[in-house]
mmCIF file of C-alpha atoms in Angstrom:
data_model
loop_
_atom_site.group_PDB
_atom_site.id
_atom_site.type_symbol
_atom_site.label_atom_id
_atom_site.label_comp_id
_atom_site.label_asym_id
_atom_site.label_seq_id
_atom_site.Cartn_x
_atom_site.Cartn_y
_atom_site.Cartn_z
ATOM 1 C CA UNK A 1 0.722 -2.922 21.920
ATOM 2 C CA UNK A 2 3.566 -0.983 22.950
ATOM 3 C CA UNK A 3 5.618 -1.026 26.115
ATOM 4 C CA UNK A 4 5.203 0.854 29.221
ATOM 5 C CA UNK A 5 7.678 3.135 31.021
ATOM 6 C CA UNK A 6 8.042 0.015 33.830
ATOM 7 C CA UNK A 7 9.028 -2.161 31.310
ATOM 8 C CA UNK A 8 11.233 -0.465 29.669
ATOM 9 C CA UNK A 9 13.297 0.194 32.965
ATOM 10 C CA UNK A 10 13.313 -3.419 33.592
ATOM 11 C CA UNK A 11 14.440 -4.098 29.945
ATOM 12 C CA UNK A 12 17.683 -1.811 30.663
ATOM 13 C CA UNK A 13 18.009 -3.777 34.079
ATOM 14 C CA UNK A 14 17.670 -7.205 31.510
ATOM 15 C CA UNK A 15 20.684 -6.092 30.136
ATOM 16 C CA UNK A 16 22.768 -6.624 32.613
ATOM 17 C CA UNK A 17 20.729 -9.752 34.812
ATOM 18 C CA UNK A 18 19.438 -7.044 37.737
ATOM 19 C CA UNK A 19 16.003 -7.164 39.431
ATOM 20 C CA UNK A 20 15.816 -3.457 41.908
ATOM 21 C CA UNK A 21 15.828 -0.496 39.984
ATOM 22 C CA UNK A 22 19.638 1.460 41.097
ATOM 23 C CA UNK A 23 19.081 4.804 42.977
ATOM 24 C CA UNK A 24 20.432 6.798 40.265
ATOM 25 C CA UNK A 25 17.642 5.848 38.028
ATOM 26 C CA UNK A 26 13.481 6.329 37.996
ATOM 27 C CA UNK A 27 10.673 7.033 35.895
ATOM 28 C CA UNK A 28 9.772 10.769 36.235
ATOM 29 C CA UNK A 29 6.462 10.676 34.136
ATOM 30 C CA UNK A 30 4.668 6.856 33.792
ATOM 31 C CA UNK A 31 3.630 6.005 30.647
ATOM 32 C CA UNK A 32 1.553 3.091 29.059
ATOM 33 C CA UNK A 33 2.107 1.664 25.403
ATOM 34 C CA UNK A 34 5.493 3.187 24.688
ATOM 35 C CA UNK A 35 5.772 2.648 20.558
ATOM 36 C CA UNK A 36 8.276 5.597 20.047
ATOM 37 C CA UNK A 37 11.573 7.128 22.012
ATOM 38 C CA UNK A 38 13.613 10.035 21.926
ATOM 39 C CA UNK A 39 16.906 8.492 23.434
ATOM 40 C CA UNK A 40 19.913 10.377 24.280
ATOM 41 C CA UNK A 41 22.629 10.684 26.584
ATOM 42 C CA UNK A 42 21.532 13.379 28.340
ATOM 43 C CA UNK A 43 17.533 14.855 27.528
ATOM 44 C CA UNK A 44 16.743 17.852 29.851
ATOM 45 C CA UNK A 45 13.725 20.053 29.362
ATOM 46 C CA UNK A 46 14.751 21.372 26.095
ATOM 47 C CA UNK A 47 14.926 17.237 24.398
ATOM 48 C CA UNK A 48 11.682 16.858 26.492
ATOM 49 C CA UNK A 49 10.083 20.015 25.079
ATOM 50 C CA UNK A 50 11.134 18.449 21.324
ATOM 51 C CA UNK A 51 9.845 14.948 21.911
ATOM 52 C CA UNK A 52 6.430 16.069 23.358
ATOM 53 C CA UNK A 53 6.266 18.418 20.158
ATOM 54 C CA UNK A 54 7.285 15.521 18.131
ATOM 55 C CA UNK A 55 4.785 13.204 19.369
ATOM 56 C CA UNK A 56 6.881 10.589 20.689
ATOM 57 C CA UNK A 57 5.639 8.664 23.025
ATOM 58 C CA UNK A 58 8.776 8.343 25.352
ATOM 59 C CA UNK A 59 11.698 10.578 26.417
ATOM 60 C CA UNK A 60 14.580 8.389 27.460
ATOM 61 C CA UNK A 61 17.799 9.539 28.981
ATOM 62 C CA UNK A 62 20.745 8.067 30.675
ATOM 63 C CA UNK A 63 21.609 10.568 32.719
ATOM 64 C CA UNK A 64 19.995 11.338 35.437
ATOM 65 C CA UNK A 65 18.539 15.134 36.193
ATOM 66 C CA UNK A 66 16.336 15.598 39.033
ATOM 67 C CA UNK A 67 13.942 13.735 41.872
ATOM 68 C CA UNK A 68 15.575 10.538 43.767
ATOM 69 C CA UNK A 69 17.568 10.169 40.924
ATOM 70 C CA UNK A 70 20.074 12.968 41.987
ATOM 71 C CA UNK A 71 19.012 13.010 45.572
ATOM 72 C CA UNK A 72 20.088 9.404 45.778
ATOM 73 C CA UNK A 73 22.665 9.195 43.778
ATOM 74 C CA UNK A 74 25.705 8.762 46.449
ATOM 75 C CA UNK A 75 23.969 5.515 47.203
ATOM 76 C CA UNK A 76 25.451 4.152 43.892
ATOM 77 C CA UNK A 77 29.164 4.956 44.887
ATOM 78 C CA UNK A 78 28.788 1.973 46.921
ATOM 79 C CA UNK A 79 30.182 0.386 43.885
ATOM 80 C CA UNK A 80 33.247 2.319 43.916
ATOM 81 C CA UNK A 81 33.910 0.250 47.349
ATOM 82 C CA UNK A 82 32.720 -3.219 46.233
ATOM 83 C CA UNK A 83 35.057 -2.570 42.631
ATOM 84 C CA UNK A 84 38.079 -1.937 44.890
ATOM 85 C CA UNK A 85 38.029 -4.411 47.430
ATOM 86 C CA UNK A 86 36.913 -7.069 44.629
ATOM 87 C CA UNK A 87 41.123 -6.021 43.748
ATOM 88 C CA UNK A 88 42.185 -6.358 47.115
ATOM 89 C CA UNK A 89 41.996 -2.983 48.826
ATOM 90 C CA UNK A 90 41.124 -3.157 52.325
ATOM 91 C CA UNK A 91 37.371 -2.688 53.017
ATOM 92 C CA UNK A 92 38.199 0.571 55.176
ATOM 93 C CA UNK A 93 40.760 1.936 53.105
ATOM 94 C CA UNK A 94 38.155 1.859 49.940
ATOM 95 C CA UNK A 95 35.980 3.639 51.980
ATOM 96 C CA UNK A 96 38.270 6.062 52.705
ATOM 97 C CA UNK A 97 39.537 6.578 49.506
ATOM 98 C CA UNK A 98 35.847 7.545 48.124
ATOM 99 C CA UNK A 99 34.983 9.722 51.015
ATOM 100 C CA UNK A 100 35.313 13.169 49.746
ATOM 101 C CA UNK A 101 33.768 11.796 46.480
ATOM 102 C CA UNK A 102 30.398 10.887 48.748
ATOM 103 C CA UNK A 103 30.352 14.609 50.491
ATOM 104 C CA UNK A 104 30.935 16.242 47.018
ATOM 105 C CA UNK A 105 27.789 14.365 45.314
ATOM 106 C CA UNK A 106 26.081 14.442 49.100
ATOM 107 C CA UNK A 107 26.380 18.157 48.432
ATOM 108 C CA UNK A 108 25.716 18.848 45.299
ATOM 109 C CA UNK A 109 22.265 16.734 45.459
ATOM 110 C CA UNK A 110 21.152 19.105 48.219
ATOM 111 C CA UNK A 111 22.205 22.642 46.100
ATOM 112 C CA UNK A 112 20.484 21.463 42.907
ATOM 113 C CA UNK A 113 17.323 22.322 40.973
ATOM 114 C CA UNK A 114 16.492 18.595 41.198
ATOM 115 C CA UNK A 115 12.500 19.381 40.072
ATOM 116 C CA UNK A 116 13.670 21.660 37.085
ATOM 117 C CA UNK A 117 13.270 18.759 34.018
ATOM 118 C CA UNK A 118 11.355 16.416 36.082
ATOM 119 C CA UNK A 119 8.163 19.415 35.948
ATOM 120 C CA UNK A 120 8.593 20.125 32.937
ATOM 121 C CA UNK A 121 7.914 16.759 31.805
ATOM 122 C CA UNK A 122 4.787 16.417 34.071
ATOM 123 C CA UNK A 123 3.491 19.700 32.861
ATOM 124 C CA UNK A 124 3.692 18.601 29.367
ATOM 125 C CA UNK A 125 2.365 15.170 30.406
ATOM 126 C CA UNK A 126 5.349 13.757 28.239
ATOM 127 C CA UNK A 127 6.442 10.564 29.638
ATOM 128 C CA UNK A 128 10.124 10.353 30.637
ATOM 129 C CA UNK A 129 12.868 8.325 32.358
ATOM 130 C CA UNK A 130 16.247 7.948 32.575
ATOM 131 C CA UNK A 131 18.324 4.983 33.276
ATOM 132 C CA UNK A 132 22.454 5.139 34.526
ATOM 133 C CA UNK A 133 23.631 2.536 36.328
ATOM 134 C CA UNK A 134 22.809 -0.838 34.280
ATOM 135 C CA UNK A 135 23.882 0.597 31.077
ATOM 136 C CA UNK A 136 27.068 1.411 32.544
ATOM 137 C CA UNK A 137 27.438 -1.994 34.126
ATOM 138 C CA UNK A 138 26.672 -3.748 30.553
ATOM 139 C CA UNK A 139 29.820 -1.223 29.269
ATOM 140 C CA UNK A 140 31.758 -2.029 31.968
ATOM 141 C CA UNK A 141 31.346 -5.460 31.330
ATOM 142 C CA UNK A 142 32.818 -4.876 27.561
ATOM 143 C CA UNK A 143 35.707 -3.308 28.706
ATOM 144 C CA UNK A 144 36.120 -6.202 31.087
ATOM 145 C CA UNK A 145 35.930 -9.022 28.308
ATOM 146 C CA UNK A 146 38.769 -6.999 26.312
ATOM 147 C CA UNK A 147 40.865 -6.740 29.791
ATOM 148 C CA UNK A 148 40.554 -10.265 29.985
ATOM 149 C CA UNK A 149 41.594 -11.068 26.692
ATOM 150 C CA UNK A 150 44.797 -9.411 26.718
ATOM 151 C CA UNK A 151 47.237 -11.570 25.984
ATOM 152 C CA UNK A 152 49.921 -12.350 28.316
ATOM 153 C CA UNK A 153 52.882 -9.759 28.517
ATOM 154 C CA UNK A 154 50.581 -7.013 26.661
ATOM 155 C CA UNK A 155 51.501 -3.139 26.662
ATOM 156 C CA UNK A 156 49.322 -0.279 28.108
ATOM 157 C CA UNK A 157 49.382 0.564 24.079
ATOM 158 C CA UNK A 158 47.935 -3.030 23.224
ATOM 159 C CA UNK A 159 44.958 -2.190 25.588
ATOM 160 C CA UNK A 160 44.615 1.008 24.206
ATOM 161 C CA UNK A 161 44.112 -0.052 20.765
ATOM 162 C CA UNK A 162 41.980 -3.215 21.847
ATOM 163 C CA UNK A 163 39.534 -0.306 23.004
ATOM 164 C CA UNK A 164 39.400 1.385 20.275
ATOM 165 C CA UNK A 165 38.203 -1.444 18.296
ATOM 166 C CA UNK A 166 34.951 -1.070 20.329
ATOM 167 C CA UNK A 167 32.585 0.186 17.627
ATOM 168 C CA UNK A 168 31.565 2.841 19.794
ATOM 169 C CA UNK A 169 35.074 4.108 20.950
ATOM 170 C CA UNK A 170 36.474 3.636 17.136
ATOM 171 C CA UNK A 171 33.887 5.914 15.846
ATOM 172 C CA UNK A 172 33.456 8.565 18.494
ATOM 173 C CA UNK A 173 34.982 12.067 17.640
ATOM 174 C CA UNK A 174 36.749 11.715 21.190
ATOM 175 C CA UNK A 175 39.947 8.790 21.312
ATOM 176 C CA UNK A 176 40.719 6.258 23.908
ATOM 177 C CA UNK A 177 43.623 8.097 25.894
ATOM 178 C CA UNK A 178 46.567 7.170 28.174
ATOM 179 C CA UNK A 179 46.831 9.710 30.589
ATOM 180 C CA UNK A 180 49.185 7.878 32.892
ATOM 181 C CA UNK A 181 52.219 5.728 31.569
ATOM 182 C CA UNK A 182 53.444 5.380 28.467
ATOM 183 C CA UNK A 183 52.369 2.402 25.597
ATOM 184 C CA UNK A 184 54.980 0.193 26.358
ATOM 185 C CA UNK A 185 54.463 0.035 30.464
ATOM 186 C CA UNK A 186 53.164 -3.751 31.224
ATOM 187 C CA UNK A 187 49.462 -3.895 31.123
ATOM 188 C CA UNK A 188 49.692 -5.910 34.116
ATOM 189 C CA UNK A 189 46.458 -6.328 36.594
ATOM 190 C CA UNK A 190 43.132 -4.026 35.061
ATOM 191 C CA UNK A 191 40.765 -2.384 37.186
ATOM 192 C CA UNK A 192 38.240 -1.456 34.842
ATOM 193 C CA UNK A 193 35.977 1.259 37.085
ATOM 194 C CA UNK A 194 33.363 2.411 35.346
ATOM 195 C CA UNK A 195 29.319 1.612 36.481
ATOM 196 C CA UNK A 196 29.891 3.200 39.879
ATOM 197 C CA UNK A 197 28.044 6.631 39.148
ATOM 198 C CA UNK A 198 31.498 8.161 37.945
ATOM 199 C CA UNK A 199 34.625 8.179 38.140
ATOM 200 C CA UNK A 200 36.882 7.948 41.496
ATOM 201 C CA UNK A 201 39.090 11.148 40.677
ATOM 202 C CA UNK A 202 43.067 10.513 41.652
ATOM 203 C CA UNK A 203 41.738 9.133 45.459
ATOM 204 C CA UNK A 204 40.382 5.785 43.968
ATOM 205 C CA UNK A 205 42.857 5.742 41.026
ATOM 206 C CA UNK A 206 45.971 6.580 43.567
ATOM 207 C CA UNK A 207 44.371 3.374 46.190
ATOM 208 C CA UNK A 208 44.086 1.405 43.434
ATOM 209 C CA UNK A 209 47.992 1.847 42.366
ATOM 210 C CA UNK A 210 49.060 1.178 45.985
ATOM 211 C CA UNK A 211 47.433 -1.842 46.251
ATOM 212 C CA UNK A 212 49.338 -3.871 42.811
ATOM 213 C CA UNK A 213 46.813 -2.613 40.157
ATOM 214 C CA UNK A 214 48.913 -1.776 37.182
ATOM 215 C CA UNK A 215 45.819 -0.494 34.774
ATOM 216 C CA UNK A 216 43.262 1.702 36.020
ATOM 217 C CA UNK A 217 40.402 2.327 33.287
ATOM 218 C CA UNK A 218 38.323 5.483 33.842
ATOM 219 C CA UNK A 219 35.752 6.804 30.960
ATOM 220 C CA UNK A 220 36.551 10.266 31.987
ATOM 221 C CA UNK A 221 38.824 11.978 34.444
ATOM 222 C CA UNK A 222 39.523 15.597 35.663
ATOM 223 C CA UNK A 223 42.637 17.388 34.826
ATOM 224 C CA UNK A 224 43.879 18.463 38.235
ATOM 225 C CA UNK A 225 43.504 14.955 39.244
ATOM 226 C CA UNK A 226 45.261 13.415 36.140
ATOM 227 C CA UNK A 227 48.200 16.069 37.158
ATOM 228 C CA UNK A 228 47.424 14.515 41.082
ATOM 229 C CA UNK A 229 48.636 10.948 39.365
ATOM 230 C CA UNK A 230 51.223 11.852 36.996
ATOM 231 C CA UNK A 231 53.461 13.586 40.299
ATOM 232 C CA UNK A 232 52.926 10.514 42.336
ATOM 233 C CA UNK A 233 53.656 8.112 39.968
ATOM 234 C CA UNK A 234 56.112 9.477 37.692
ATOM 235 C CA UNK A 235 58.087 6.647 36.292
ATOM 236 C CA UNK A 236 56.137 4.329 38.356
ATOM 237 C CA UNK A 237 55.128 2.014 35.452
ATOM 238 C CA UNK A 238 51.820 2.253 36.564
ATOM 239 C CA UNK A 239 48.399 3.160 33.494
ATOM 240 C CA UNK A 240 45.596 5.382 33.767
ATOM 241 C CA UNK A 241 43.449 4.467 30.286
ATOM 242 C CA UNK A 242 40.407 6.959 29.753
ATOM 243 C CA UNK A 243 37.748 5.791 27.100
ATOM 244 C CA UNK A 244 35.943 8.742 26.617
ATOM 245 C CA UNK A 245 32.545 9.757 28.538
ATOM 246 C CA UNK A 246 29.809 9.694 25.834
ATOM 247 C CA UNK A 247 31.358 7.399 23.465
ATOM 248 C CA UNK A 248 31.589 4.954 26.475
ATOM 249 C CA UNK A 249 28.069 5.691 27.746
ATOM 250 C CA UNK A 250 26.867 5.161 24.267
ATOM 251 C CA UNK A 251 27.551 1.361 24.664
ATOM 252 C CA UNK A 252 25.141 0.369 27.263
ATOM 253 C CA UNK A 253 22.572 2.548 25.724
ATOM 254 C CA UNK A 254 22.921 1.744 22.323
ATOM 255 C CA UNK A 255 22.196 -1.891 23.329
ATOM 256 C CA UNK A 256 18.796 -0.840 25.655
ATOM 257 C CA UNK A 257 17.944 0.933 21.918
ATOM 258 C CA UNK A 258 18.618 -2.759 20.019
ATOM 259 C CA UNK A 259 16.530 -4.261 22.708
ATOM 260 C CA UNK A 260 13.887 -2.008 22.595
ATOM 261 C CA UNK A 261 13.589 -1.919 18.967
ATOM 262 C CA UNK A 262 13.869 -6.143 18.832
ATOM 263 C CA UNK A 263 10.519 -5.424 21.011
ATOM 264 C CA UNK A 264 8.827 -3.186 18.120
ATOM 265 C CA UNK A 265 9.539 0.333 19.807
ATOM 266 C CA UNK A 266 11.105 2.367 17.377
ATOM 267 C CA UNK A 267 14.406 4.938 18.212
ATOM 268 C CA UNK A 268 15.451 8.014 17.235
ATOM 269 C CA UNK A 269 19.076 8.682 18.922
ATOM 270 C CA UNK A 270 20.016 12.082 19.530
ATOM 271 C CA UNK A 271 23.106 13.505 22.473
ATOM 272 C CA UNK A 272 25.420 11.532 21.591
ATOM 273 C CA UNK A 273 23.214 7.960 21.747
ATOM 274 C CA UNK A 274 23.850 6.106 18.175
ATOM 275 C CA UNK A 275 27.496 6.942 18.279
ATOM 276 C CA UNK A 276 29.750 3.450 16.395
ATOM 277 C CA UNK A 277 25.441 1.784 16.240
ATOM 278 C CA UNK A 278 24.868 -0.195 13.115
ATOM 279 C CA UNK A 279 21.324 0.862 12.085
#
């Protein structure tokens, strides 16, 4: 007897120790005895299309593409507040530092074809879900553990290779970058902010800085805002450490794909899911 689509979501909230489903994830199409899953990073209608011709019995993605899931989402940046005031930042100034972030998403929720994949999947009766946030958390939670085992007096480099030990990160076609600093800057105090829907562009990285974080870890970042950082803190001795978007997503989800296959559903991984996995 397999699993159904209810289950599984809680299994991915097991991960982590979470019982309410975060806004940025939902079951799009219900389905009952789950023995097979096409997991990816990202399965739109095209992955949905192959796993209903495929027969399996479950399309699983982490990102999220349409219904509450995207309509919601700015409900998750919450967590951008509650990871900088956990550092010391001033409830207010947190908020105000993730501001614009909440109109862009606020925004781009409203403009988008949030039913596109979603109705696909209900018109081929394919059962589908997607699941964000607690994977994230359970990566976060790596890159946590390695921030807390640097020893004392470590470099920005010594973090930077720490992370690439991370089977995921060491086998990934991207590399864990330093896109602040240089490698022998003090690691000093880590604010690892990732699980918070994305990243917090220069604003949260910048707030961050000016209140005595030393290490800001992002899995990705933009360009204009990386350029944002490197003028303000030029010779600052202050560390902006990127991991890598997929190869850092692939953590939390190549764990839900362990736990779902220790429960007798097997996984095919495709979109960059499987990446640094021992099979």
């Amino acid at each position: 007897m397999g699993l159904s689509t209810d289950e599984i979501m809680q299994l991915s909230l097991d991960l982590v120790g979470w019982d309410e489903v975060p806004a940025d994830s939902t079951v799009y199409v219900s389905g009952e005895d789950v023995e097979t899953a096409l997991v990816g990073i990202d399965l739109e209608s095209p992955e949905i299309q192959l796993a209903h011709d495929r027969g399996y019995d479950l399309a699983l993605a982490h990102h999220p593409t349409g219904t509450s899931a995207r309509l919601e989402f700015p409900e998750v940046l919450d967590k951008q507040v509650e990871f900088m005031t956990a550092h010391g930042v001033p409830e207010k100034v947190a908020e105000e530092a993730v501001a614009d972030l909440r109109s862009r998403m606020d925004h781009g929720g409203h403009s988008m074809n949030y039913r596109h994949d979603p109705s696909v999947a209900e018109l081929l009766d394919q059962p589908y879900l997607n699941t964000h946030l607690a994977p994230d958390e359970y990566g976060r939670r790596v890159f946590r553990e390695v921030a807390d085992d640097m020893a004392a007096g470590a470099t920005a480099g010594d973090f930077v290779d720490a992370l690439g030990a991370i089977p995921e990160l060491r086998d990934a076609e991207t590399d864990v970058r330093l896109r602040l600093g240089e490698c022998d800057n003090d690691l000093g105090e880590v604010a690892v902010h990732h699980a918070a829907g994305t990243n917090g562009g220069a604003s949260v990285a910048r707030t961050y800085f000016e209140h005595g974080v030393d290490t800001v870890l992002y899995i990705h970042v933009g360009a204009g805002d990386t350029a944002e950082l490197r003028e303000a803190f030029a010779d600052a001795g202050k560390n902006l450490v990127v991991t890598g978007h997929i190869a850092s997503d692939a953590i939390g989800m190549n764990a839900l794909v362990d736990a779902l296959e220790e429960r007798g559903v097997a996984c095919d991984t495709v979109s960059g899911c499987g990446i640094g996995r021992e099979n």
